Every structure is written in C-alpha cells, then in structure tokens.
mmCIF file of C-alpha atoms in Angstrom:
data_model
loop_
_atom_site.group_PDB
_atom_site.id
_atom_site.type_symbol
_atom_site.label_atom_id
_atom_site.label_comp_id
_atom_site.label_asym_id
_atom_site.label_seq_id
_atom_site.Cartn_x
_atom_site.Cartn_y
_atom_site.Cartn_z
ATOM 1 C CA UNK A 2 -39.225 -32.806 -35.773
ATOM 2 C CA UNK A 3 -38.517 -36.583 -34.897
ATOM 3 C CA UNK A 4 -39.641 -38.837 -36.773
ATOM 4 C CA UNK A 5 -41.173 -42.600 -35.447
ATOM 5 C CA UNK A 6 -38.568 -44.233 -33.754
ATOM 6 C CA UNK A 7 -39.305 -48.563 -34.298
ATOM 7 C CA UNK A 8 -37.375 -48.741 -31.164
ATOM 8 C CA UNK A 9 -39.793 -46.902 -28.701
ATOM 9 C CA UNK A 10 -41.330 -49.854 -29.227
ATOM 10 C CA UNK A 11 -38.634 -51.681 -26.764
ATOM 11 C CA UNK A 12 -40.171 -49.181 -24.208
ATOM 12 C CA UNK A 13 -44.002 -50.292 -24.696
ATOM 13 C CA UNK A 14 -43.519 -53.282 -24.698
ATOM 14 C CA UNK A 15 -41.514 -53.209 -21.408
ATOM 15 C CA UNK A 16 -42.328 -49.845 -19.131
ATOM 16 C CA UNK A 17 -40.418 -49.188 -15.636
ATOM 17 C CA UNK A 18 -43.267 -51.327 -12.545
ATOM 18 C CA UNK A 19 -40.232 -50.861 -10.100
ATOM 19 C CA UNK A 20 -39.346 -54.207 -10.683
ATOM 20 C CA UNK A 21 -37.564 -54.472 -14.185
ATOM 21 C CA UNK A 22 -35.389 -50.656 -13.215
ATOM 22 C CA UNK A 23 -31.695 -52.549 -15.791
ATOM 23 C CA UNK A 24 -33.511 -53.420 -17.805
ATOM 24 C CA UNK A 25 -35.835 -50.562 -18.554
ATOM 25 C CA UNK A 26 -32.702 -48.059 -18.184
ATOM 26 C CA UNK A 27 -30.916 -50.292 -20.302
ATOM 27 C CA UNK A 28 -33.563 -49.114 -23.348
ATOM 28 C CA UNK A 29 -34.507 -46.310 -22.923
ATOM 29 C CA UNK A 30 -30.291 -45.387 -23.941
ATOM 30 C CA UNK A 31 -30.349 -47.652 -27.239
ATOM 31 C CA UNK A 32 -33.938 -45.266 -27.920
ATOM 32 C CA UNK A 33 -32.225 -42.572 -27.315
ATOM 33 C CA UNK A 34 -28.985 -43.124 -28.431
ATOM 34 C CA UNK A 35 -30.354 -43.945 -31.430
ATOM 35 C CA UNK A 36 -32.277 -40.642 -30.951
ATOM 36 C CA UNK A 37 -28.019 -39.258 -30.442
ATOM 37 C CA UNK A 38 -29.983 -37.481 -27.792
ATOM 38 C CA UNK A 39 -28.357 -39.843 -24.697
ATOM 39 C CA UNK A 40 -26.253 -36.448 -23.499
ATOM 40 C CA UNK A 41 -29.473 -35.050 -21.829
ATOM 41 C CA UNK A 42 -29.488 -37.637 -18.900
ATOM 42 C CA UNK A 43 -27.282 -36.173 -17.121
ATOM 43 C CA UNK A 44 -27.135 -33.001 -19.397
ATOM 44 C CA UNK A 45 -29.038 -30.421 -16.453
ATOM 45 C CA UNK A 46 -30.973 -27.165 -17.708
ATOM 46 C CA UNK A 47 -29.247 -24.762 -18.711
ATOM 47 C CA UNK A 48 -28.828 -21.027 -17.954
ATOM 48 C CA UNK A 49 -31.297 -18.640 -21.019
ATOM 49 C CA UNK A 50 -28.807 -16.776 -22.808
ATOM 50 C CA UNK A 51 -27.862 -13.775 -22.705
ATOM 51 C CA UNK A 52 -28.384 -12.352 -26.170
ATOM 52 C CA UNK A 53 -24.713 -11.618 -26.373
ATOM 53 C CA UNK A 54 -23.802 -14.814 -25.766
ATOM 54 C CA UNK A 55 -21.926 -16.807 -28.192
ATOM 55 C CA UNK A 56 -23.411 -18.699 -30.762
ATOM 56 C CA UNK A 57 -22.371 -22.210 -29.699
ATOM 57 C CA UNK A 58 -23.671 -21.657 -26.220
ATOM 58 C CA UNK A 59 -27.124 -20.259 -27.928
ATOM 59 C CA UNK A 60 -26.986 -23.822 -29.852
ATOM 60 C CA UNK A 61 -26.345 -25.675 -26.356
ATOM 61 C CA UNK A 62 -29.059 -24.161 -25.253
ATOM 62 C CA UNK A 63 -31.394 -24.896 -28.426
ATOM 63 C CA UNK A 64 -30.505 -27.595 -28.681
ATOM 64 C CA UNK A 65 -31.352 -29.103 -24.815
ATOM 65 C CA UNK A 66 -35.318 -28.555 -25.994
ATOM 66 C CA UNK A 67 -37.192 -30.382 -27.833
ATOM 67 C CA UNK A 68 -34.073 -33.048 -27.055
ATOM 68 C CA UNK A 69 -34.753 -33.171 -22.714
ATOM 69 C CA UNK A 70 -38.326 -32.329 -24.814
ATOM 70 C CA UNK A 71 -37.855 -35.928 -26.835
ATOM 71 C CA UNK A 72 -36.456 -37.783 -23.664
ATOM 72 C CA UNK A 73 -39.120 -36.426 -21.219
ATOM 73 C CA UNK A 74 -42.126 -36.908 -23.077
ATOM 74 C CA UNK A 75 -40.863 -41.624 -24.453
ATOM 75 C CA UNK A 76 -40.247 -41.550 -19.863
ATOM 76 C CA UNK A 77 -43.395 -39.942 -18.712
ATOM 77 C CA UNK A 78 -45.437 -42.428 -21.963
ATOM 78 C CA UNK A 79 -43.768 -45.516 -20.765
ATOM 79 C CA UNK A 80 -43.112 -46.060 -16.867
ATOM 80 C CA UNK A 81 -46.678 -47.023 -14.239
ATOM 81 C CA UNK A 82 -49.499 -43.902 -14.064
ATOM 82 C CA UNK A 83 -47.642 -44.242 -10.404
ATOM 83 C CA UNK A 84 -43.544 -42.894 -11.844
ATOM 84 C CA UNK A 85 -45.562 -41.134 -13.681
ATOM 85 C CA UNK A 86 -47.020 -38.648 -11.055
ATOM 86 C CA UNK A 87 -44.576 -38.760 -8.891
ATOM 87 C CA UNK A 88 -41.917 -37.896 -12.161
ATOM 88 C CA UNK A 89 -44.287 -35.163 -13.891
ATOM 89 C CA UNK A 90 -43.112 -32.578 -11.849
ATOM 90 C CA UNK A 91 -39.876 -33.294 -12.285
ATOM 91 C CA UNK A 92 -39.597 -30.661 -15.883
ATOM 92 C CA UNK A 93 -35.818 -31.749 -16.299
ATOM 93 C CA UNK A 94 -34.876 -35.721 -17.467
ATOM 94 C CA UNK A 95 -31.210 -35.389 -15.445
ATOM 95 C CA UNK A 96 -33.064 -34.353 -12.705
ATOM 96 C CA UNK A 97 -36.046 -37.961 -13.384
ATOM 97 C CA UNK A 98 -32.955 -40.300 -14.263
ATOM 98 C CA UNK A 99 -31.428 -38.704 -10.358
ATOM 99 C CA UNK A 100 -34.328 -39.503 -9.025
ATOM 100 C CA UNK A 101 -35.390 -43.016 -10.178
ATOM 101 C CA UNK A 102 -31.588 -44.450 -10.175
ATOM 102 C CA UNK A 103 -32.368 -42.744 -5.710
ATOM 103 C CA UNK A 104 -35.749 -45.183 -6.055
ATOM 104 C CA UNK A 105 -34.688 -48.147 -7.794
ATOM 105 C CA UNK A 106 -31.254 -49.124 -8.204
ATOM 106 C CA UNK A 107 -29.847 -49.610 -4.780
ATOM 107 C CA UNK A 108 -33.315 -52.319 -4.774
ATOM 108 C CA UNK A 109 -32.055 -53.975 -7.746
ATOM 109 C CA UNK A 110 -29.032 -54.519 -6.279
ATOM 110 C CA UNK A 111 -30.325 -55.871 -2.808
ATOM 111 C CA UNK A 112 -33.849 -57.748 -5.346
ATOM 112 C CA UNK A 113 -30.457 -59.899 -6.270
ATOM 113 C CA UNK A 114 -28.811 -59.444 -2.620
ATOM 114 C CA UNK A 115 -32.218 -61.521 -1.391
ATOM 115 C CA UNK A 116 -32.315 -63.842 -4.030
ATOM 116 C CA UNK A 117 -28.837 -65.093 -2.648
ATOM 117 C CA UNK A 118 -29.553 -65.549 -0.526
ATOM 118 C CA UNK A 119 -32.833 -67.362 -0.270
ATOM 119 C CA UNK A 120 -31.224 -69.261 -3.747
ATOM 120 C CA UNK A 121 -28.889 -70.233 -0.806
ATOM 121 C CA UNK A 122 -30.480 -71.551 2.027
ATOM 122 C CA UNK A 123 -32.596 -73.587 0.208
ATOM 123 C CA UNK A 124 -29.475 -75.753 -0.461
ATOM 124 C CA UNK A 125 -28.901 -76.454 3.566
#
C-alpha cells in the first residue's frame, strides 16, 4: 500500500483543466518518478501469465497491477470533471496518457503559435 506522498499536493493544486497540460504532465511524472512507477505511463497491460510462466513474467504482471491502479487513481483525481468522465472507462494508464496527448499535446503547440501570431501583429 502506498504511503502519503507530499508531491501529490502539486497535482492537487493544479488539476488538469485542458489549458495546463504540459505543466500538469510534468508534475504527474515527478510524482510517478517519486513513487517509482513512471514506467506505467508507457507500459501496456500485460497478459495474465500462464501457470507455467517464468517468475520474471509473473513478477512483471504482479508489479504492473498496483502501479497502474495508483497512477490511474491520481490521474483521475486530478483532472477536471469532464475529463474524468471521458477517461474513466480506460483501464490502462498508458492508454490514458495516449488519449490526453492526443487531446492536448497539439493544442499546446497551437496556443503557442497563436500567441506568437497575436503578439507579432500587436507590434505592427
């Protein structure tokens, strides 16, 4: 069972609202690094190992489950309500991150581009 992580307050103070994705993701990764579960952001759900699977394969599966649960709960608890509803049906953290990247990673670049364009025109 995970103990309280004071770094979790970073996420609590600035939940994802759609406009702060890069900062939110950076803070999430800091938290997950501290919990030693950042691997979960890129690791898809492994298949349940067969009874005769190697101990390493069984350990990978056993390690993935609690790491995914911890990360998923922190993510869902620290996003806006409308995002919770969209993401709640995704079991795997790597899928949640892919979905959020698709929703917001490009929009951050567009916002920067839009700011530059607006800023350049204001100096004309």
